[in-house]
CSV table of C-alpha atoms in Angstrom, one decimal:
chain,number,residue,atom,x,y,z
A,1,UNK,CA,55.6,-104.8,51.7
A,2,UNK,CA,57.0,-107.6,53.6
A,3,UNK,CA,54.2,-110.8,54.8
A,4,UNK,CA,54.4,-111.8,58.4
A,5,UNK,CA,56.0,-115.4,58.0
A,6,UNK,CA,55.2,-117.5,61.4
A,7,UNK,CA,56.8,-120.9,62.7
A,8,UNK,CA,55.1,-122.9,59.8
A,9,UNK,CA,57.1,-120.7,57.1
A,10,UNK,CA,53.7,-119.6,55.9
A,11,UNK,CA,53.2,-116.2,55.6
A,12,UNK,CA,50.2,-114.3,56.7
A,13,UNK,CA,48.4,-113.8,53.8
A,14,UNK,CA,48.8,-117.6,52.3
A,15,UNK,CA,47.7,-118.5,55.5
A,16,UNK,CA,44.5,-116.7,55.1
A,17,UNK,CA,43.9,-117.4,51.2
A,18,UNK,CA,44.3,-120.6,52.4
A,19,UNK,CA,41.5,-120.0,55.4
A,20,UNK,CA,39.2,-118.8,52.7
A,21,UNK,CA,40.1,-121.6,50.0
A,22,UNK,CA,39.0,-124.1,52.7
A,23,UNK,CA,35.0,-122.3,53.0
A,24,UNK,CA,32.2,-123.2,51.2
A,25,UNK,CA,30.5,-120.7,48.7
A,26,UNK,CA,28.0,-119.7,51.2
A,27,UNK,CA,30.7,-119.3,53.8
A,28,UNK,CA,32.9,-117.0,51.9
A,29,UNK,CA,29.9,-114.8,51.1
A,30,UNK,CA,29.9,-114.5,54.4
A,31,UNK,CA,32.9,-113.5,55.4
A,32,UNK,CA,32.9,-110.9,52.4
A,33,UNK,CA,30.0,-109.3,54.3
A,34,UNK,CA,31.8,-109.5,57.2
A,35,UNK,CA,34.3,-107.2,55.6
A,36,UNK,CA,37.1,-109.5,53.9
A,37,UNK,CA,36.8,-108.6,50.3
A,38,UNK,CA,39.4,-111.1,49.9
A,39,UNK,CA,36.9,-113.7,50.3
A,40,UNK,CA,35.0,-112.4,47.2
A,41,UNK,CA,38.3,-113.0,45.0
A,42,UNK,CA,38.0,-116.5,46.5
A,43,UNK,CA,34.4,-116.6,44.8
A,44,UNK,CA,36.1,-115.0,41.2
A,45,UNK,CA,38.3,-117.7,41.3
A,46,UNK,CA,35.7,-120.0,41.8
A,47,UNK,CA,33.3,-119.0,39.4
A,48,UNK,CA,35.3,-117.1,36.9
A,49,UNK,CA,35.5,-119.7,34.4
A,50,UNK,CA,32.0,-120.8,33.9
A,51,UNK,CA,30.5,-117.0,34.4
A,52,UNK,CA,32.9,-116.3,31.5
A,53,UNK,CA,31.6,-119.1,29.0
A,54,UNK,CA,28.7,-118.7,29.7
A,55,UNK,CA,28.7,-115.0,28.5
A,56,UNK,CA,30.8,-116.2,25.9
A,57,UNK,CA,28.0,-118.2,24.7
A,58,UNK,CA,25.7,-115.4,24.7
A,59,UNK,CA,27.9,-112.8,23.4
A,60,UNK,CA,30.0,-115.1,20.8
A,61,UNK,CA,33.2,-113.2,21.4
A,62,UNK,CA,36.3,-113.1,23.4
A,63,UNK,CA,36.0,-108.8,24.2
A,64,UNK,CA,32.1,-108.5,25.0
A,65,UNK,CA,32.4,-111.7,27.3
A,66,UNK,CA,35.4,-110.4,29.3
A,67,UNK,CA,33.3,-107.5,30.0
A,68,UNK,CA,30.1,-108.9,31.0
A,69,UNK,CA,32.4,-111.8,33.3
A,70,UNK,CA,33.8,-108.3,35.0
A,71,UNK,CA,30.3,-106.7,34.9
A,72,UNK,CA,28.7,-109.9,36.6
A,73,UNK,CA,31.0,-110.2,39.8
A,74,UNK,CA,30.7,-106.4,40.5
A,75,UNK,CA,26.8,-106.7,40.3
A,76,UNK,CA,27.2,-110.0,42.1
A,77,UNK,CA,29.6,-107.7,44.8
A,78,UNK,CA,27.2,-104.8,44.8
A,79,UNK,CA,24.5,-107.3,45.1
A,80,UNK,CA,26.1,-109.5,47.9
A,81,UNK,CA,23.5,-108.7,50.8
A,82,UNK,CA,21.0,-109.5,48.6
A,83,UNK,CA,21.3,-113.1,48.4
A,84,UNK,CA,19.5,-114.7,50.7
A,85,UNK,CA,21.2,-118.2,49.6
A,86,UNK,CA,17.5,-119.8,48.9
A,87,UNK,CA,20.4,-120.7,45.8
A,88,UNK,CA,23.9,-121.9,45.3
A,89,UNK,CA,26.3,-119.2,45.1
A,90,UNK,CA,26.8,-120.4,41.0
A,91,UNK,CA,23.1,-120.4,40.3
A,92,UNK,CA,22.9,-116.9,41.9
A,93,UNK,CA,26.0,-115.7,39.8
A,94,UNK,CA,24.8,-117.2,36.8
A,95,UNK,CA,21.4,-115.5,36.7
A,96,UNK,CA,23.0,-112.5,36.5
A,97,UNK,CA,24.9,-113.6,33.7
A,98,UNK,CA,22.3,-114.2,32.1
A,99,UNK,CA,20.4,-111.2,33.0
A,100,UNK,CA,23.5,-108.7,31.8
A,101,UNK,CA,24.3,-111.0,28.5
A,102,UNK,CA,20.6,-110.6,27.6
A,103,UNK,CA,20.5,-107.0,28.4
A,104,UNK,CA,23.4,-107.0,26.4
A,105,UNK,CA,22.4,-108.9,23.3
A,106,UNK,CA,19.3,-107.2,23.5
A,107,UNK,CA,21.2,-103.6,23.5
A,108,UNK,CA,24.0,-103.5,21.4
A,109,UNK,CA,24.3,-104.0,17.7
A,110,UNK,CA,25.6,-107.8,16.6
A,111,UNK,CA,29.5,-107.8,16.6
A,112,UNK,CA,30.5,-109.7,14.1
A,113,UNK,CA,33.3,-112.8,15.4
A,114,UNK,CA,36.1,-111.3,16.3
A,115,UNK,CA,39.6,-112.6,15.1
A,116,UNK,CA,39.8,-115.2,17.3
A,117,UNK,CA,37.1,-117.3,15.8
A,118,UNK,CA,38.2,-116.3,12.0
A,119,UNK,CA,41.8,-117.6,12.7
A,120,UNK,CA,41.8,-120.3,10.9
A,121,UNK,CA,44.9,-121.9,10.3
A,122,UNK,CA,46.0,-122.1,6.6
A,123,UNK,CA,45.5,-126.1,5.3
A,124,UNK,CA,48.6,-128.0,4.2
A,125,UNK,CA,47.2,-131.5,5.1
A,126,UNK,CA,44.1,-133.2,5.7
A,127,UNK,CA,44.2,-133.0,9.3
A,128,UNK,CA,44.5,-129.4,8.6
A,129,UNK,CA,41.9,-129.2,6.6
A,130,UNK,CA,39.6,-131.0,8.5
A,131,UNK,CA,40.7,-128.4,11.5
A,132,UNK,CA,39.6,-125.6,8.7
A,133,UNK,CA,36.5,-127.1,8.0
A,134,UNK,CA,35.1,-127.6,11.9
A,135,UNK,CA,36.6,-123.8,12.9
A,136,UNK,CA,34.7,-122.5,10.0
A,137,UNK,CA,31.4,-124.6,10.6
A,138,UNK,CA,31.7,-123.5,14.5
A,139,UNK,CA,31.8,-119.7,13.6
A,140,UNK,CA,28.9,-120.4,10.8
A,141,UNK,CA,26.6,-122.0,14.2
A,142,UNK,CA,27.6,-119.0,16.6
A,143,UNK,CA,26.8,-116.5,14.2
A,144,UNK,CA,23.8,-118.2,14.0
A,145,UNK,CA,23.3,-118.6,17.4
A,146,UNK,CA,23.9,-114.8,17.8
A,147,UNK,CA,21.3,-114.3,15.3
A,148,UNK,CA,18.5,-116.4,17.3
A,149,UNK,CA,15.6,-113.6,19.1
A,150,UNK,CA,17.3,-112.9,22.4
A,151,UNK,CA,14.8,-115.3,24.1
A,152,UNK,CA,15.1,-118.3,22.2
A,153,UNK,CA,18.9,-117.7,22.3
A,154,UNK,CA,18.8,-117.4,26.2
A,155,UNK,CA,17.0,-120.6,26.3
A,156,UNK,CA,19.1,-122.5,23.5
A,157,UNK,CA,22.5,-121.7,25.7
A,158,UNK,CA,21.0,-122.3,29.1
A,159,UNK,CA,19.5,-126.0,27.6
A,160,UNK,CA,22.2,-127.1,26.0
A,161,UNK,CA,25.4,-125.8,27.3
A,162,UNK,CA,24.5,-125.2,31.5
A,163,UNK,CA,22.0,-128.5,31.3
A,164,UNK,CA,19.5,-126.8,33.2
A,165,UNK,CA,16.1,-127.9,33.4
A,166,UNK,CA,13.4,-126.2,31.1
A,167,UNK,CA,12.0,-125.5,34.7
A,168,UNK,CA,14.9,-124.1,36.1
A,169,UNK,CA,15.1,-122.2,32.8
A,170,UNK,CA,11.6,-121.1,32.6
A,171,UNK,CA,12.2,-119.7,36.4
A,172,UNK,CA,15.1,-117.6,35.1
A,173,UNK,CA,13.7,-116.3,32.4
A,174,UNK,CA,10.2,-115.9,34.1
A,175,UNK,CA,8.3,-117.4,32.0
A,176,UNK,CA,6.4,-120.7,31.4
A,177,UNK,CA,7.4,-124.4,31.1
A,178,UNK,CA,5.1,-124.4,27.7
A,179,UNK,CA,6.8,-121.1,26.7
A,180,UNK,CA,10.5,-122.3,27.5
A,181,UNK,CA,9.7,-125.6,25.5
A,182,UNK,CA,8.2,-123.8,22.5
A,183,UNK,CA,11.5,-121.3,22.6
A,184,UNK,CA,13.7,-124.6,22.6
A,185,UNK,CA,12.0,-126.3,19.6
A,186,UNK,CA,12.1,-122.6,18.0
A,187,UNK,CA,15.5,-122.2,18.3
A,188,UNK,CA,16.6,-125.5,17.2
A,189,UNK,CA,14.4,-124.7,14.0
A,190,UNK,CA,15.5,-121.1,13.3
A,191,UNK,CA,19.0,-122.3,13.5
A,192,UNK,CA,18.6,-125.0,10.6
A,193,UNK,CA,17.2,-122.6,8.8
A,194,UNK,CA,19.9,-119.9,9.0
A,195,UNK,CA,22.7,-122.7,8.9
A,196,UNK,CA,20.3,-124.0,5.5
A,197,UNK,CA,21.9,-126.6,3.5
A,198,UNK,CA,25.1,-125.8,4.4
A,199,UNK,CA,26.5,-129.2,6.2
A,200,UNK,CA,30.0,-129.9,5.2
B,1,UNK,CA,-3.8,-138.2,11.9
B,2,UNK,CA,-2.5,-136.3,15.2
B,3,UNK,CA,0.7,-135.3,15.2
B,4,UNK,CA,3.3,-135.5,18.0
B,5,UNK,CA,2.8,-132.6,20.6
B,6,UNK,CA,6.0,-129.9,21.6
B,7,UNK,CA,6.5,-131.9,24.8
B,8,UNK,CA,6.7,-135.3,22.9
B,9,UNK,CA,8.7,-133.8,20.1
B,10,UNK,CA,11.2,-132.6,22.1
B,11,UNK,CA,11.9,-135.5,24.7
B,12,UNK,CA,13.0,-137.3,20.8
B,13,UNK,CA,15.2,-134.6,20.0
B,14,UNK,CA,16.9,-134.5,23.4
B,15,UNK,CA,16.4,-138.0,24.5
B,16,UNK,CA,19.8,-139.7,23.8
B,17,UNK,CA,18.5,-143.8,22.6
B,18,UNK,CA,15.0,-142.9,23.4
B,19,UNK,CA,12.5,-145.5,21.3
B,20,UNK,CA,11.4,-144.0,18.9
B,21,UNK,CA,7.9,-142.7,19.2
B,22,UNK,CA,5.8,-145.3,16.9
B,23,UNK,CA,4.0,-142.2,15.4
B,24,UNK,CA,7.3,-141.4,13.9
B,25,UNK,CA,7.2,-144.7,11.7
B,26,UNK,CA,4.4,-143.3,10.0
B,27,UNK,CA,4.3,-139.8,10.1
B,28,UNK,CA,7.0,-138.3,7.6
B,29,UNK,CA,5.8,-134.5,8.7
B,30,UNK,CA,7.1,-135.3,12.3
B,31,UNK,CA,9.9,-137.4,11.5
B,32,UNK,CA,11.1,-134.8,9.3
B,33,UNK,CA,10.9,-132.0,12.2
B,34,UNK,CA,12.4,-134.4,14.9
B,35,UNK,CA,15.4,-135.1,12.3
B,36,UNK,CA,15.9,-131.4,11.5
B,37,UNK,CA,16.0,-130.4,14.9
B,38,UNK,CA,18.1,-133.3,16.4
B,39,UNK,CA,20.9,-132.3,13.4
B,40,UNK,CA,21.1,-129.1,14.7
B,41,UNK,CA,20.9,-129.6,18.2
B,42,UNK,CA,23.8,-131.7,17.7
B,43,UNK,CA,25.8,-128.9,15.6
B,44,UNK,CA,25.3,-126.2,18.5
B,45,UNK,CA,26.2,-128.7,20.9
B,46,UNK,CA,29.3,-129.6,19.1
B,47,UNK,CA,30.4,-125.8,19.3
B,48,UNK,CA,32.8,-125.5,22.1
B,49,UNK,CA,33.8,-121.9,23.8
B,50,UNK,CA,37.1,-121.1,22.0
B,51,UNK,CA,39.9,-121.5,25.4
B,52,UNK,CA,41.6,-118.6,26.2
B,53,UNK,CA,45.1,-117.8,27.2
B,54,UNK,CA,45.8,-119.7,30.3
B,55,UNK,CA,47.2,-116.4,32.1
B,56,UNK,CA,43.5,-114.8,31.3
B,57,UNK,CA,41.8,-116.4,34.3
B,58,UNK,CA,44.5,-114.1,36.5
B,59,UNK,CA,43.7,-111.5,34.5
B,60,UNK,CA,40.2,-111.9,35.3
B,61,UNK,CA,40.2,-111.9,38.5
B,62,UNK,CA,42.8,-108.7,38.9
B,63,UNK,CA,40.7,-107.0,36.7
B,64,UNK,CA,37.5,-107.6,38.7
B,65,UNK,CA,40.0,-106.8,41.9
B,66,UNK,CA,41.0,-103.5,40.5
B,67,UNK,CA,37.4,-102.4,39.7
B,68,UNK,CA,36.0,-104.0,43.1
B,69,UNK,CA,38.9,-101.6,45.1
B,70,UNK,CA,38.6,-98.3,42.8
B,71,UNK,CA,34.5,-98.9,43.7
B,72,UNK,CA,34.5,-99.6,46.8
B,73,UNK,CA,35.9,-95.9,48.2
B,74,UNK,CA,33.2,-94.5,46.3
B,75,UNK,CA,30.7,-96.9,47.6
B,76,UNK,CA,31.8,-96.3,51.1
B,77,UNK,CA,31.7,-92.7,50.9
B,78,UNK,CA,27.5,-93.0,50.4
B,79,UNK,CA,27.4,-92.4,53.7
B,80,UNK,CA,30.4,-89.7,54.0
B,81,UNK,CA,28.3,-86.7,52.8
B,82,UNK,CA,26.2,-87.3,54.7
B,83,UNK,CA,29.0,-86.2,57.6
B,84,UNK,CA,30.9,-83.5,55.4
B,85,UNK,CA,27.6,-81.9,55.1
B,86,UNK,CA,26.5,-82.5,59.1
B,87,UNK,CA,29.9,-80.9,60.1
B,88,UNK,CA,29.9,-77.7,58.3
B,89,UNK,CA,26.6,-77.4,59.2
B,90,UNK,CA,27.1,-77.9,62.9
B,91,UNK,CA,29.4,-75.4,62.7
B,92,UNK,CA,27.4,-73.0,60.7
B,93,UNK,CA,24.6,-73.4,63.4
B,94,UNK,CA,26.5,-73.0,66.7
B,95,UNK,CA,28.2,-69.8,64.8
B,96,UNK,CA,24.4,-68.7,64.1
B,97,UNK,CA,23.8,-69.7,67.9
B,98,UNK,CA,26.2,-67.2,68.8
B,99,UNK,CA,25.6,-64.7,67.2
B,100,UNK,CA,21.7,-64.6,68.3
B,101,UNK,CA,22.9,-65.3,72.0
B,102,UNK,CA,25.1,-62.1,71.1
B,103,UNK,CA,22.7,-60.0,69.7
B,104,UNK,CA,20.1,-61.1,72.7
B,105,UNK,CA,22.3,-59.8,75.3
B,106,UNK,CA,23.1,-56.7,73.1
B,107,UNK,CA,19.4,-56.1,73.5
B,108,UNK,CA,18.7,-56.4,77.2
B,109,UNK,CA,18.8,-53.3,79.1
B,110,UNK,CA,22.2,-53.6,81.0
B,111,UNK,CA,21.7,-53.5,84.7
B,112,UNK,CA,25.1,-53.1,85.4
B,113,UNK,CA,28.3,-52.2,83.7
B,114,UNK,CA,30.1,-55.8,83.3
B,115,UNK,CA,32.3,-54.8,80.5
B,116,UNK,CA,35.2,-52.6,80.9
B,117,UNK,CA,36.6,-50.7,77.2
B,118,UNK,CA,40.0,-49.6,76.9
B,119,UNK,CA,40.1,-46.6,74.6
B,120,UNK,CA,42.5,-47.2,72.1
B,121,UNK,CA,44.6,-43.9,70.7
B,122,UNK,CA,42.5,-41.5,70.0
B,123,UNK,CA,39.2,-43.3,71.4
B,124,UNK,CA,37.9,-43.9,68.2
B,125,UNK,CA,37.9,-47.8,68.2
B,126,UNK,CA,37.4,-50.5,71.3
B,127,UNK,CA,39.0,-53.6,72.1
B,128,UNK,CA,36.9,-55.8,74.2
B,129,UNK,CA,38.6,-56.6,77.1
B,130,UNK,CA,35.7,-58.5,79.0
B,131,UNK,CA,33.5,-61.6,78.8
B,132,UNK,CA,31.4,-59.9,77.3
B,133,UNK,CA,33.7,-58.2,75.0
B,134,UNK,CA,34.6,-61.7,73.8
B,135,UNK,CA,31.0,-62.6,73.0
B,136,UNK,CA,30.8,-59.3,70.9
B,137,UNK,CA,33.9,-60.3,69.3
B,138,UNK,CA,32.2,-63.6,68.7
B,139,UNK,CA,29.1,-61.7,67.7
B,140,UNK,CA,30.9,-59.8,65.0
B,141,UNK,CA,32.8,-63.1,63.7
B,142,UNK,CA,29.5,-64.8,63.0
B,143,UNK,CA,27.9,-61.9,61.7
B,144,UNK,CA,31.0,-62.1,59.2
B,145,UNK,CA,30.8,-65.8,58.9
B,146,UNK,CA,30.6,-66.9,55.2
B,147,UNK,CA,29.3,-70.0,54.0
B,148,UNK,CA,31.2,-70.1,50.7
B,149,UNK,CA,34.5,-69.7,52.7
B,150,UNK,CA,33.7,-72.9,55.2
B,151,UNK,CA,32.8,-74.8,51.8
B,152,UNK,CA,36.0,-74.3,50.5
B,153,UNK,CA,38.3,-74.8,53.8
B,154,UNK,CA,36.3,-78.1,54.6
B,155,UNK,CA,35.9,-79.1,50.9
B,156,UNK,CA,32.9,-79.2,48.8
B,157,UNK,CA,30.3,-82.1,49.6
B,158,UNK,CA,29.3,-84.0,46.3
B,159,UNK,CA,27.5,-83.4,43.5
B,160,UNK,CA,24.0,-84.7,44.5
B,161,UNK,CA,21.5,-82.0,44.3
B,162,UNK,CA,20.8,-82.9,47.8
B,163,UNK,CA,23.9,-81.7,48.6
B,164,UNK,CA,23.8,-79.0,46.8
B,165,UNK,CA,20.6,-77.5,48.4
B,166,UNK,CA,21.9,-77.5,51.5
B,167,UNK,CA,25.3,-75.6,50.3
B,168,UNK,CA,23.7,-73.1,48.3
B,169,UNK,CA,21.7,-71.0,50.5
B,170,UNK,CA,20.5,-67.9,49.4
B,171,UNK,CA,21.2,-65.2,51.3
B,172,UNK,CA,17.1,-64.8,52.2
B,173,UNK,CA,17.3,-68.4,52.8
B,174,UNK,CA,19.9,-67.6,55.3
B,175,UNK,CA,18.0,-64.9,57.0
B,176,UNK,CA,15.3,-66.9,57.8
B,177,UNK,CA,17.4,-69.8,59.4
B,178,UNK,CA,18.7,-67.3,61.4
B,179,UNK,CA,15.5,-66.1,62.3
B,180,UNK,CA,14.2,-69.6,63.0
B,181,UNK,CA,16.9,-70.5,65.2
B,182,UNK,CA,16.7,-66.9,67.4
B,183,UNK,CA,12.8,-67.6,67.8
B,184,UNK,CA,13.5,-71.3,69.1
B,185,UNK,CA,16.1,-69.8,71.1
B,186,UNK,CA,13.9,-67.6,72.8
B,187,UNK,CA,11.0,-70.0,74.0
């Protein structure tokens, strides 16, 4: 399939990512509406990365979080008329991250880390060591983290690692301020217990 | 002695160099709690998403492409059987039209001879060779006209039972269309 190339040695279709890459969020939302899906794999692009860790966070592994970051943009695509943009584009995308990853949690049975997080490099040194050490601990807190009620986990991951507000939070989750607050302090207090004594 | 409250507790445990509540100084129960819980926020905050491959992003974003364009047909065709029912159905009712125009002129008395029939060999069978001929032959097609057959040549709708209702008309159920369009026809 051969691209138009014009005057400017720019063919047809960089021309038009390049259209898109200049819009804003809202903009490209848009002009997938309008009928240019490629504006939606403008958004992907966009807002792949942090849809992914985020699921990752919820999740705790590699396979179940590239699924629910596929899951999330087709809702988000199916969804598209549907957002009135009272929100950014990311907020909009990310509550339904988190709406799939706590259906999701809530669903399937615990997966247990995959591979990824058990490949530890074998310890010849100290540095190596002290690599082994921080891999391990990190699995130990996700496996915790994965252990947490679905709620308290939900709030845990959207506290610490987006830095929403417990408001913001308490909107998602629809629920209260009080009750977002109380799932927060929860969390944080389940967790040193399931981690126990077990600093290194 | 009253202990801290949730909200005070927690704007300690989050609050990076906040001064320390004076309550804390003397209340080991609450000092304790704020402790625990600022050790661990501090271990889940340390845990980072493991990176993957660089090429996975691409990956991503083909995959989500790939699923976006294999859904999208399907998603476009929510209003196609809607159409490749409306056809065949046009069709079935303007062959049903027919055939009761047909069968209404059969029954009025003819005032005057407008069809001419050639006898064919030995007389026994008739070839229309008149207008009205062709309406008979019309007649006779639609009185042969099968539903099933139409389905197949056009292709079969979905599977929504929707769908199905309208295809799978029993032969009573066919009847009484028929019958229902001769008596509209005839007011």
């Amino acid at each position: 399939m051969g691209w138009v190339v014009d005057h400017d040695g720019m063919s047809e279709a960089a021309r038009e990512a390049a259209d898109l890459a200049a819009l804003d969020d809202r903009a490209l939302v848009g002009a997938c509406l309008a009928g240019r899906r490629e504006a939606f794999d403008e958004l992907v692009v966009r807002h792949r990365r942090a849809v992914y860790r985020l699921c990752y966070r919820f999740v705790g592994n590699h396979e179940d979080a590239n699924d629910l970051a596929q899951e999330v943009f087709l809702r988000a695509f199916r969804a598209l008329r549907t957002f009135k943009g009272d929100s950014a584009v990311g907020t909009w995308l990310h509550r339904i991250a988190v709406n799939l990853s706590l259906n999701a949690v809530a669903g399937r049975a615990r997966r247990a880390e995959t591979s990824d997080d058990r490949a530890v490099p074998v310890a010849r040194d100290p540095d190596a060591m002290s690599l082994v050490l921080r891999t391990e601990r990190a699995a130990q807190v996700r496996a915790a983290i994965a252990r947490l009620p679905p709620r308290q986990r939900a709030t845990l991951v959207l506290r610490v690692y987006q830095e929403m507000p417990h408001q913001e939070i308490a909107e998602l989750l629809g629920s209260s301020v009080g009750a977002v607050k109380a799932n927060f302090f929860h969390a944080l207090a389940n967790l040193k217990r399931l981690l126990g004594g077990d600093r290194r | 002695m009253k202990h801290l409250d949730l909200g005070e507790r927690l704007a300690l445990i989050e609050g990076d160099g906040a001064p320390a509540h004076p309550h804390l100084a003397e209340c080991a129960r609450c000092r304790a709690d704020v402790d625990t819980a600022r050790a661990a926020l501090a271990e889940v905050a340390a845990v980072t998403v493991p990176e993957p491959s660089p090429l996975y992003w691409d990956l991503l974003s083909r995959r989500v492409s790939d699923r976006l364009a294999a859904d999208t047909p399907r998603r476009a065709a929510v209003g196609w059987p809607f159409w490749r029912v409306l056809v065949p159905l046009s069709v079935t009712v303007a062959a049903l039209l027919i055939a009761v125009g047909v069968d209404r002129e059969g029954r009025q008395p003819a005032l005057a001879p407008t069809a001419a029939v050639a006898p064919i060999g030995d007389g026994d069978e008739a070839v229309p060779t008149s207008v009205d001929g062709e309406w008979a032959l019309l007649g006779h097609l639609a009185g042969e006209f099968d539903l099933d057959m139409l389905a197949d040549s056009l292709g079969r709708p979905g599977e929504s039972a929707a769908e199905s209702a309208i295809w799978e008309l029993s032969e009573q159920e066919r009847v009484e269309l028929a019958a229902l369009l001769r008596l509209e026809l005839q007011q």
